[in-house]
Coordinates of C-alpha atoms (C1' of nucleotides) in Angstrom, one line a residue:
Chain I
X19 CA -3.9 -31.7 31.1
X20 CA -5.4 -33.1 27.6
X21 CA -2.3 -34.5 26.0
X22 CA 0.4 -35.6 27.9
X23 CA 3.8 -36.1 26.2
X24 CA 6.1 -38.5 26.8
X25 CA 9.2 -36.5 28.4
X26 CA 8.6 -33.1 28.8
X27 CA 4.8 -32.5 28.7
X28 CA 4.2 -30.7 26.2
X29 CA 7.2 -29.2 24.3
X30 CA 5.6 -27.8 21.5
X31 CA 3.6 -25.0 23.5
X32 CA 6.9 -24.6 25.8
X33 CA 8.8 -23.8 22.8
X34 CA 6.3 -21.6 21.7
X35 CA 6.1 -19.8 25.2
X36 CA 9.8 -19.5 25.7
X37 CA 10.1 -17.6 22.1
X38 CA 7.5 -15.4 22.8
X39 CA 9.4 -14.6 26.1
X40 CA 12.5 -13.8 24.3
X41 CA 11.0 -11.9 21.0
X42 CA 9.6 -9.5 23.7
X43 CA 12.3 -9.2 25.7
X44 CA 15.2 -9.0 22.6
X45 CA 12.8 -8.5 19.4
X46 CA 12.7 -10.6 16.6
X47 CA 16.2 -10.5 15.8
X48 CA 17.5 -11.3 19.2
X49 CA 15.6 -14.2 19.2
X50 CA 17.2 -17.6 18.6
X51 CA 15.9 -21.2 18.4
X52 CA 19.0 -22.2 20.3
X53 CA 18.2 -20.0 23.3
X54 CA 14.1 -20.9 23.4
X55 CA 15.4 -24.6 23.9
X56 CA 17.4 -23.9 26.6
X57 CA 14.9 -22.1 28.3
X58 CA 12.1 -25.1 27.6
X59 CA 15.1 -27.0 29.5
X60 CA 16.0 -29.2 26.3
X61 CA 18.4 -29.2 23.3
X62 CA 18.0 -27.6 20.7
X63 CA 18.0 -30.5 18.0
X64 CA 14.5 -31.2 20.3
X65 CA 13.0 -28.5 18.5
X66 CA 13.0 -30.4 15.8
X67 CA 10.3 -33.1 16.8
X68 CA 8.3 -30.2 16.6
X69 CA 8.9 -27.6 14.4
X70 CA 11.1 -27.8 10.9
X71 CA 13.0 -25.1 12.2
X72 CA 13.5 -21.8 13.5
X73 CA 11.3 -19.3 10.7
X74 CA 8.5 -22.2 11.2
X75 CA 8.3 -21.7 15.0
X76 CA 7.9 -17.9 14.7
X77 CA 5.2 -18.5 12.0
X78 CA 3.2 -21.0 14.8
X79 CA 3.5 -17.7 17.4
X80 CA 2.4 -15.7 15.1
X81 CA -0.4 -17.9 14.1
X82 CA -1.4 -18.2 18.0
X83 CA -1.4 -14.9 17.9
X84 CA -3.8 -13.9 15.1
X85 CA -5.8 -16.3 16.4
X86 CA -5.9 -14.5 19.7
X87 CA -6.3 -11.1 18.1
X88 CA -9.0 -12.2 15.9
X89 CA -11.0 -13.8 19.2
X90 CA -10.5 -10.1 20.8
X91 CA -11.6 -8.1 18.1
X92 CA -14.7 -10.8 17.9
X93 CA -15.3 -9.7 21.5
X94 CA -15.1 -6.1 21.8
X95 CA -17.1 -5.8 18.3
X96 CA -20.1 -8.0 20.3
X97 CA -19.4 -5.8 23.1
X98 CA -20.4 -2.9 21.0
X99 CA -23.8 -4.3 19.5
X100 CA -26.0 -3.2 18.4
X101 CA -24.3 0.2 18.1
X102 CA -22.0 0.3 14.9
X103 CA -20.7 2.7 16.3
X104 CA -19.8 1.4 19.6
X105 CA -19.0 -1.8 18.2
X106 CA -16.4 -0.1 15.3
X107 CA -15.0 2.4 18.3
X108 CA -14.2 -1.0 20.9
X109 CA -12.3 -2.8 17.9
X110 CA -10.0 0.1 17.8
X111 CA -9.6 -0.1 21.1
X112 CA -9.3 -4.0 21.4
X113 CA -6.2 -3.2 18.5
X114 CA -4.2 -1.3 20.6
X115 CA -4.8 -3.9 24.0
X116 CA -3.9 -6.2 22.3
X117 CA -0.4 -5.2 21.5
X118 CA -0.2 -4.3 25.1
X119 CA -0.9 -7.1 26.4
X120 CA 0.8 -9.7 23.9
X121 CA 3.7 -8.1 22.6
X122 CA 5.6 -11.0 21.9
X123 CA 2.8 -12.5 19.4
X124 CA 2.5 -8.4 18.1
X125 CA 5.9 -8.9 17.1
X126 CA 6.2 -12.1 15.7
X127 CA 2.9 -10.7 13.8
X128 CA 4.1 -7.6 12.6
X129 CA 7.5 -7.0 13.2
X130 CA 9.4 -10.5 12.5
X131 CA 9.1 -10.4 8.7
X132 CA 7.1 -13.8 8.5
X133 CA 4.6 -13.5 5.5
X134 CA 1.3 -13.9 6.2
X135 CA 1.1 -16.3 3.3
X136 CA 3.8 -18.5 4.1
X137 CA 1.1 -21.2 4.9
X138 CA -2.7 -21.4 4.6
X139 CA -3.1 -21.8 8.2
X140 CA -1.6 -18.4 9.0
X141 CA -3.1 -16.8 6.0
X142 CA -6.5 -18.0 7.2
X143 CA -6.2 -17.1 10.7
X144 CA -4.9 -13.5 9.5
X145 CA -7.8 -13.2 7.5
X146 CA -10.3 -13.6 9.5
X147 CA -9.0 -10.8 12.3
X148 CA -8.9 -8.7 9.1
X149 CA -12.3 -9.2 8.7
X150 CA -13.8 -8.5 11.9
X151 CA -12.7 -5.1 11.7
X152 CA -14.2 -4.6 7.8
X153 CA -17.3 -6.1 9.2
X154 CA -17.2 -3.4 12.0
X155 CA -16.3 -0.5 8.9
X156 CA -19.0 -1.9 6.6
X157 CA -21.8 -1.7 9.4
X158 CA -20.7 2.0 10.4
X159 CA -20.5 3.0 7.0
X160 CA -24.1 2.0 6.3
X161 CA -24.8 5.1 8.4
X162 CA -22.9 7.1 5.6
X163 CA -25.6 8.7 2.8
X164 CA -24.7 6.5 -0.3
X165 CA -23.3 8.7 -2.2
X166 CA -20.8 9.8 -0.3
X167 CA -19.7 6.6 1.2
X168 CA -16.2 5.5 1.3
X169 CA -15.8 1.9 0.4
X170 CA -15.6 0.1 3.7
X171 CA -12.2 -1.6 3.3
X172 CA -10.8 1.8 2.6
X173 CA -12.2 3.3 6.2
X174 CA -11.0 -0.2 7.9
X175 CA -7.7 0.5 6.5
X176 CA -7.8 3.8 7.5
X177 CA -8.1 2.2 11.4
X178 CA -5.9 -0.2 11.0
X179 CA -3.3 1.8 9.6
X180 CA -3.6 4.6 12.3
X181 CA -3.9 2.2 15.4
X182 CA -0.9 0.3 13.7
X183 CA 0.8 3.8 13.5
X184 CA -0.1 4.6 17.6
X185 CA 1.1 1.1 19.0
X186 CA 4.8 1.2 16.7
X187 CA 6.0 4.8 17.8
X188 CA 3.8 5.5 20.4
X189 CA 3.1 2.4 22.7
X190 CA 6.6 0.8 22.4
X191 CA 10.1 2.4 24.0
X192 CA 11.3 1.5 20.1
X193 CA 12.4 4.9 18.6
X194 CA 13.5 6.1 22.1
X195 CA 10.7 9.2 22.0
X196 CA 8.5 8.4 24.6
X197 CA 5.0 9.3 23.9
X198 CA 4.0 13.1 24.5
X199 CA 0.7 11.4 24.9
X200 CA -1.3 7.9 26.3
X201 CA -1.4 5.9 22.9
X202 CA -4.5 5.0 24.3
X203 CA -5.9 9.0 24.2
X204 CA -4.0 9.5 21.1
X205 CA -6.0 6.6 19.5
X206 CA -9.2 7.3 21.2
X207 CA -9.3 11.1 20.0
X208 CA -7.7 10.2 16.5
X209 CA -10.6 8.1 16.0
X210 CA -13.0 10.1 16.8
X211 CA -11.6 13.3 15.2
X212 CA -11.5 11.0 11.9
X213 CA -15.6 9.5 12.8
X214 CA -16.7 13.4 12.9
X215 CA -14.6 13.7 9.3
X216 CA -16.8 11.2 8.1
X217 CA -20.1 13.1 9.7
X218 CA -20.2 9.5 12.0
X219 CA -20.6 11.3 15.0
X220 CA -22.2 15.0 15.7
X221 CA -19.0 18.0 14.6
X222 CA -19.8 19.6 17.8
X223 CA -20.0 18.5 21.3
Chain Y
X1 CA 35.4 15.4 -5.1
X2 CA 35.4 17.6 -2.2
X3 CA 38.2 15.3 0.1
X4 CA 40.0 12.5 -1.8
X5 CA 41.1 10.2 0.8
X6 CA 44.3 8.4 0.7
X7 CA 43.4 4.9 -1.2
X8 CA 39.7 4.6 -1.5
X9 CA 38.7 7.7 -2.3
X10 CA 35.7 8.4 0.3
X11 CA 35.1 4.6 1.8
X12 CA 33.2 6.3 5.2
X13 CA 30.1 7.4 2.3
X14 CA 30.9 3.8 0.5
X15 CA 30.0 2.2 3.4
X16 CA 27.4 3.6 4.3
X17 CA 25.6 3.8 0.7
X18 CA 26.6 -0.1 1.1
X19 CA 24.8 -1.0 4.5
X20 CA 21.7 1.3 2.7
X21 CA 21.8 -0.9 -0.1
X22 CA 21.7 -4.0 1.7
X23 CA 19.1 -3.1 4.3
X24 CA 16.8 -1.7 2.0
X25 CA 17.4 -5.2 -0.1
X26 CA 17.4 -7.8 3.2
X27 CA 16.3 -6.0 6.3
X28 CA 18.1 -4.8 8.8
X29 CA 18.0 -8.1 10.3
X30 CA 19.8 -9.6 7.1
X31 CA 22.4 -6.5 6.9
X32 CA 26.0 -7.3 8.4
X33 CA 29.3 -5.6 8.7
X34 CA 30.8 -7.6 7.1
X35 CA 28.9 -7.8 3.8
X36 CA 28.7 -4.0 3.5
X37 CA 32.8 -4.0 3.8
X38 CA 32.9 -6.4 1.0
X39 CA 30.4 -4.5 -1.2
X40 CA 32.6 -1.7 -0.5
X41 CA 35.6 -3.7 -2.0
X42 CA 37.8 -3.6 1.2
X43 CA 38.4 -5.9 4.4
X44 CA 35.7 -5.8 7.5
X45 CA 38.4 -4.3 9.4
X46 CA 38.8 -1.2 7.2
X47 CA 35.1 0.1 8.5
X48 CA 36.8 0.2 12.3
X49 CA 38.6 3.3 10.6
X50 CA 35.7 5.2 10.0
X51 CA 32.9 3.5 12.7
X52 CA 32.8 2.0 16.4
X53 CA 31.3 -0.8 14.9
X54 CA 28.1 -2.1 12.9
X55 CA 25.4 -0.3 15.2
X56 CA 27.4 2.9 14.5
X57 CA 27.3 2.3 10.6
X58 CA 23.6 1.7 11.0
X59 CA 23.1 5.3 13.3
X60 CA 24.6 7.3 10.9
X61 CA 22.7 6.1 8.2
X62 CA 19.5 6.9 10.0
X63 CA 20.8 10.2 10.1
X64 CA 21.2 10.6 7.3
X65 CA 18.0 9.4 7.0
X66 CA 16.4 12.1 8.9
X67 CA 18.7 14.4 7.7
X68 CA 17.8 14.3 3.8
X69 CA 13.4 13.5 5.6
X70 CA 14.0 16.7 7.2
X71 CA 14.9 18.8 4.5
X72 CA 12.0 17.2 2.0
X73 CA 9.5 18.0 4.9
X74 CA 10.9 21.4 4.9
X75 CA 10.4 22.1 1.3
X76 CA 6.8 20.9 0.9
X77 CA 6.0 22.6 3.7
X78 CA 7.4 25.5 2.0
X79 CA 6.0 24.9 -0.7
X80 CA 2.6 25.1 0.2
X81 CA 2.9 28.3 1.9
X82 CA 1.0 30.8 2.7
X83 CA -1.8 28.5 2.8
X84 CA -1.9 26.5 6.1
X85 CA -3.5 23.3 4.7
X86 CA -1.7 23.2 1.5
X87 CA 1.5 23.7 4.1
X88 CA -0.3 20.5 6.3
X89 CA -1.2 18.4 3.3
X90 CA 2.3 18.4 1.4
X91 CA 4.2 17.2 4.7
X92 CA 1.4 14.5 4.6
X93 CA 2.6 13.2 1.1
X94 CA 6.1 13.8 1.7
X95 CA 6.5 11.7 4.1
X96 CA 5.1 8.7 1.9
X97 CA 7.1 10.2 -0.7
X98 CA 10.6 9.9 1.7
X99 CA 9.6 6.0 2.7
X100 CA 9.2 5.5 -1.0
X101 CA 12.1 7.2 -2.3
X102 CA 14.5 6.2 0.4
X103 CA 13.4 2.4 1.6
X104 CA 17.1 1.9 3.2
X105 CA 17.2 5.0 5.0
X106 CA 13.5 4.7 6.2
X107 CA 14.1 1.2 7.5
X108 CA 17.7 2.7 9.7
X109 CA 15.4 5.1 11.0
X110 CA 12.2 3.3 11.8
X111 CA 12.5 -0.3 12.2
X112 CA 17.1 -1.1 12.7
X113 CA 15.8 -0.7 17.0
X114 CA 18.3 1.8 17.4
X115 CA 17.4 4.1 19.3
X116 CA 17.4 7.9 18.3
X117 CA 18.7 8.9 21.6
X118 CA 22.0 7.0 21.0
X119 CA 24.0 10.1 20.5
X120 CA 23.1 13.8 20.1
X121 CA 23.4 14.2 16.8
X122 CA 20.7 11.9 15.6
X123 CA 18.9 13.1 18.6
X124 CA 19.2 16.7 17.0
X125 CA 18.3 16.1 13.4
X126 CA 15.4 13.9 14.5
X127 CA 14.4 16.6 17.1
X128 CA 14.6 19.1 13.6
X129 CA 12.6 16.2 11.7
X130 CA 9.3 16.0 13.9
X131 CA 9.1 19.7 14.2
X132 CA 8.5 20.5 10.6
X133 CA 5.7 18.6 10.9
X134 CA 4.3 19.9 14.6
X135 CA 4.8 23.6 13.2
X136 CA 2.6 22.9 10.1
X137 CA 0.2 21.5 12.5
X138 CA 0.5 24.4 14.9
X139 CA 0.0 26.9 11.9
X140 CA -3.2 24.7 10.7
X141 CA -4.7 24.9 13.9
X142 CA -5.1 28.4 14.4
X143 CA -7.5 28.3 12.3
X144 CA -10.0 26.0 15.0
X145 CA -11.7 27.9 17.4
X146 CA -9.1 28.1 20.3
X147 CA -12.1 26.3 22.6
X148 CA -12.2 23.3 20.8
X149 CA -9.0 23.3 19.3
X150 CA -7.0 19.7 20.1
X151 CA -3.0 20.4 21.5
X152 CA -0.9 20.5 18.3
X153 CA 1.6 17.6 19.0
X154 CA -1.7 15.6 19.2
X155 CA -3.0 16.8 16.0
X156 CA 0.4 16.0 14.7
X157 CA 0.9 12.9 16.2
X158 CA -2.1 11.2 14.7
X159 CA -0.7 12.1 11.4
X160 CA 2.7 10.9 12.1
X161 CA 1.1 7.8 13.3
X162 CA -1.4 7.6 10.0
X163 CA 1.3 7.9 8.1
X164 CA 3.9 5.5 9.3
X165 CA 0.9 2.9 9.9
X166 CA 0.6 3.2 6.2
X167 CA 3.8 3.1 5.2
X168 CA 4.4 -0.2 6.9
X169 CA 1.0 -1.8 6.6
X170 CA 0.5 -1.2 2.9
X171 CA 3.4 0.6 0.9
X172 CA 6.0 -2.5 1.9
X173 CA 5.1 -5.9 0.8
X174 CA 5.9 -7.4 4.1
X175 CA 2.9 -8.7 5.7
X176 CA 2.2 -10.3 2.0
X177 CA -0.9 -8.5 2.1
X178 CA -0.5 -6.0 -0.7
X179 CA -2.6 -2.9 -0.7
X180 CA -6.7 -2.9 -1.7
X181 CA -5.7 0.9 -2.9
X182 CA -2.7 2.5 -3.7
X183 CA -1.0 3.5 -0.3
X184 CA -1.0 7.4 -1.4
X185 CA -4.2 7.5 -2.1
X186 CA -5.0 5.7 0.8
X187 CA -3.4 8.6 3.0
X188 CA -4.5 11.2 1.0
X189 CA -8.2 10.3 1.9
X190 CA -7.2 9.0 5.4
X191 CA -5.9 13.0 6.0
X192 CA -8.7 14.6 4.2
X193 CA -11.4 12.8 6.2
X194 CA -9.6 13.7 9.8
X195 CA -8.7 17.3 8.5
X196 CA -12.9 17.5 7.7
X197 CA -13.2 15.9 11.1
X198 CA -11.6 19.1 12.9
X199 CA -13.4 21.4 11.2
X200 CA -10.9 22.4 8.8
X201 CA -12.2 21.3 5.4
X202 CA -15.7 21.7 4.1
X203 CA -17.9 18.8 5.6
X204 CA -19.8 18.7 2.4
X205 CA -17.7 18.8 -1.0
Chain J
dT30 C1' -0.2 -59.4 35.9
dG31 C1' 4.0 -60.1 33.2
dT32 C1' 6.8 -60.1 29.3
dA33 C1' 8.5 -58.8 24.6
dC34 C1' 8.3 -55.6 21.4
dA35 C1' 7.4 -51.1 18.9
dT36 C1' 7.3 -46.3 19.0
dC37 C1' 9.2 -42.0 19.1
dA38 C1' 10.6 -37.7 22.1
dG39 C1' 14.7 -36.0 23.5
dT40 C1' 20.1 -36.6 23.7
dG41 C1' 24.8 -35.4 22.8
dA42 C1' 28.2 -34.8 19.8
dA43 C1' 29.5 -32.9 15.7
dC44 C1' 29.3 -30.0 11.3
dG45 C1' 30.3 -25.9 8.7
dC46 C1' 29.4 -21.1 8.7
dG47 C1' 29.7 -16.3 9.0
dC48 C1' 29.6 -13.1 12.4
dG49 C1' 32.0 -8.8 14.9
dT50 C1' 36.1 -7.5 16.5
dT51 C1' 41.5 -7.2 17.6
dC52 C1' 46.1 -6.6 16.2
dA53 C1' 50.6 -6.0 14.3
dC54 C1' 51.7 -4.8 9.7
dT55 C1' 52.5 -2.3 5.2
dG56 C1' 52.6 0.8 1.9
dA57 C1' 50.4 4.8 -0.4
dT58 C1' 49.8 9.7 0.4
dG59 C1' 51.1 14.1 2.4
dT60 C1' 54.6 17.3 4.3
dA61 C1' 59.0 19.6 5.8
dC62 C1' 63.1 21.2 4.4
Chain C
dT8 C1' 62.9 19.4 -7.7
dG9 C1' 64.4 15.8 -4.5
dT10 C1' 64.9 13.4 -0.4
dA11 C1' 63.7 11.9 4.4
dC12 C1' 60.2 11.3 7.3
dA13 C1' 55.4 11.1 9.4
dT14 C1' 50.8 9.9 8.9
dC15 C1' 47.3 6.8 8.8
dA16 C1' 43.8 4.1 5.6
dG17 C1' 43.4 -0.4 4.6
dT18 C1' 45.4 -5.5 5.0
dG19 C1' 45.4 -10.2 6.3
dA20 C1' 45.4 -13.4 9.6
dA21 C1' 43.5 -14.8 13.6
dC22 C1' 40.2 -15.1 17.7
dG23 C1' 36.2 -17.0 20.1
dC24 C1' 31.4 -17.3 19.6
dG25 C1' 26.8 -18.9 18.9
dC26 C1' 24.2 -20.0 15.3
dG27 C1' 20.9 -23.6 12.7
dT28 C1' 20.9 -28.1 11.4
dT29 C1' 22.1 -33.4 11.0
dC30 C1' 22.6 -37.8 12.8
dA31 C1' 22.9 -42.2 15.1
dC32 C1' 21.7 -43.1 19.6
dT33 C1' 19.0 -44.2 24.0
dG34 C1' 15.7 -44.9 27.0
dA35 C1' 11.0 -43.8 28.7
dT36 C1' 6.3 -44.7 27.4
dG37 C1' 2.7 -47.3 25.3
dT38 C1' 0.8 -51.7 23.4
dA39 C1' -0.1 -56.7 22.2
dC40 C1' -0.5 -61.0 23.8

DNA sequence: TGTACATCAGTGAACGCGCGTTCACTGATGTAC
DNA sequence: TGTACATCAGTGAACGCGCGTTCACTGATGTAC
């Protein structure tokens, strides 16, 4: 245990670990700072040793979870090397595992209404998971004749978008239409199906 | 004025045009009752006349919502009849064109959390919604070789899921990131590349 | 080791606020004769 | 056309609630000597 508080331990992650708890179990709007105190076992005028208030705690799970993200994206694109395109198809994956496996942090990412630019740290952290995935695009697209290359960011925002598109209406009981597929399949085949568009992979099988 | 009502005039459309308003301009986390009745110009109690209460308010303006999406898929699918892609394609921009256009409505449907299995109505004209979409896709794929010709709703699906990915990632300034490339275009290509993908386009322009 | 003091994490009470919802009411509109 | 009555959309006051935030405080922990 590296930094042992004085009362409680260590609030801060607590707090942080009890609002995740209760943005995935309510979304963001059901969370309240009131309520993640409570369940850290402490008032909720505590919260304020640690956080200036309630938008600011959000913004650190987000942050925690960019951070995450960006580690997992790092991984499954080294997982992939030296194929491009192994390394570009395992990001897409590692999107889409992610939000299943951290939902809270998904949410306070993309579903809260934080900006990403609310402060530099966030900003920085969101970034850099950005990146990992252009880096992946970039690599691929080097295997695209010159000439009829699609700027990278373009094709990583293609990804994004789609994977983004999977885990909101597919991968979460949200709009009540339960998925006539696995989001993982859907993603998996949507990806490939768009790889072959971009003569990435061989048009027959 | 089709049905004058007794004092307002129609306050059940007010209402709702007010909680459209408001969502489109705060969220539906910021939107409340209670504001919408005032921008309407009459007491929070009034809206108990015509609702069961604010998640009511909020369904039937998603179904409107899908209602009004429905119809605009309809006619550019329509309108690019006979021609199965051009059918395909227009769907594609309409439903960018619908997020656009109608931000409030967009938002009830998509991202309020209420569910579209709430009551049969919403369920129905949702239902209506998603199948313009799934019988352009069905038409478009007729022309694959039946052997390696991907299920329909999954050729569908990944558009849907393009689509909405793009809507929320880069046509709304939420995550503070704005777009590298204009959001339509950004579909446009993102379709064209996983129509060439099945086969369905020329691989080589 | 023991004592005096400084630090500061968490308390508890209080605040003002706007929320969604209820209720008995009132008064404008519509209808029957 | 005029009158008596029924309907019912909207009022206004009230409710209990939980919210985020503030403040002076207390008492456990850490530090100096």
């Amino acid at each position: 245990m590296p930094k042992r508080g004085y009362h409680h331990g260590n609030l801060r992650q607590a707090l942080i670990d009890a609002a995740l708890e209760l943005i995935t179990a309510k979304g963001p709007t059901g969370f309240t700072l009131s309520e993640a105190a409570k369940q850290a076992g402490v008032t909720p005028a505590a919260v304020y040793r640690h956080f200036e208030g309630r938008e600011d705690l959000i913004a650190e799970a987000a942050r925690q979870g960019y951070e995450i993200f960006g580690d997992l994206m790092n991984f499954a694109y080294e997982s992939g090397q030296p194929s491009a395109l192994a390394a570009f198809e395992a990001t897409g994956r590692a999107y889409l595992a992610f939000a299943r496996k951290y939902p809270g942090h998904y949410i306070a990412m993309f579903e809260s209404g934080i900006s990403v630019n609310r402060n530099p740290d966030l900003a920085a952290v969101a970034t850099r998971a950005r990146g990992v995935l252009e880096k992946a695009a970039a690599e691929l697209s080097e295997h695209i004749p010159p000439d009829k290359r699609p700027p990278a960011s373009m094709f990583s925002a293609h990804i994004w978008a789609l994977s983004h598109g999977v885990v909101e209406l597919f991968a979460r009981n949200s709009p009540g239409a339960q998925s006539p597929f696995p989001p993982e399949d859907l993603l998996e085949s949507g990806i490939g199906i768009y790889l072959r568009g971009l003569g990435l992979i061989a048009p027959d099988r």
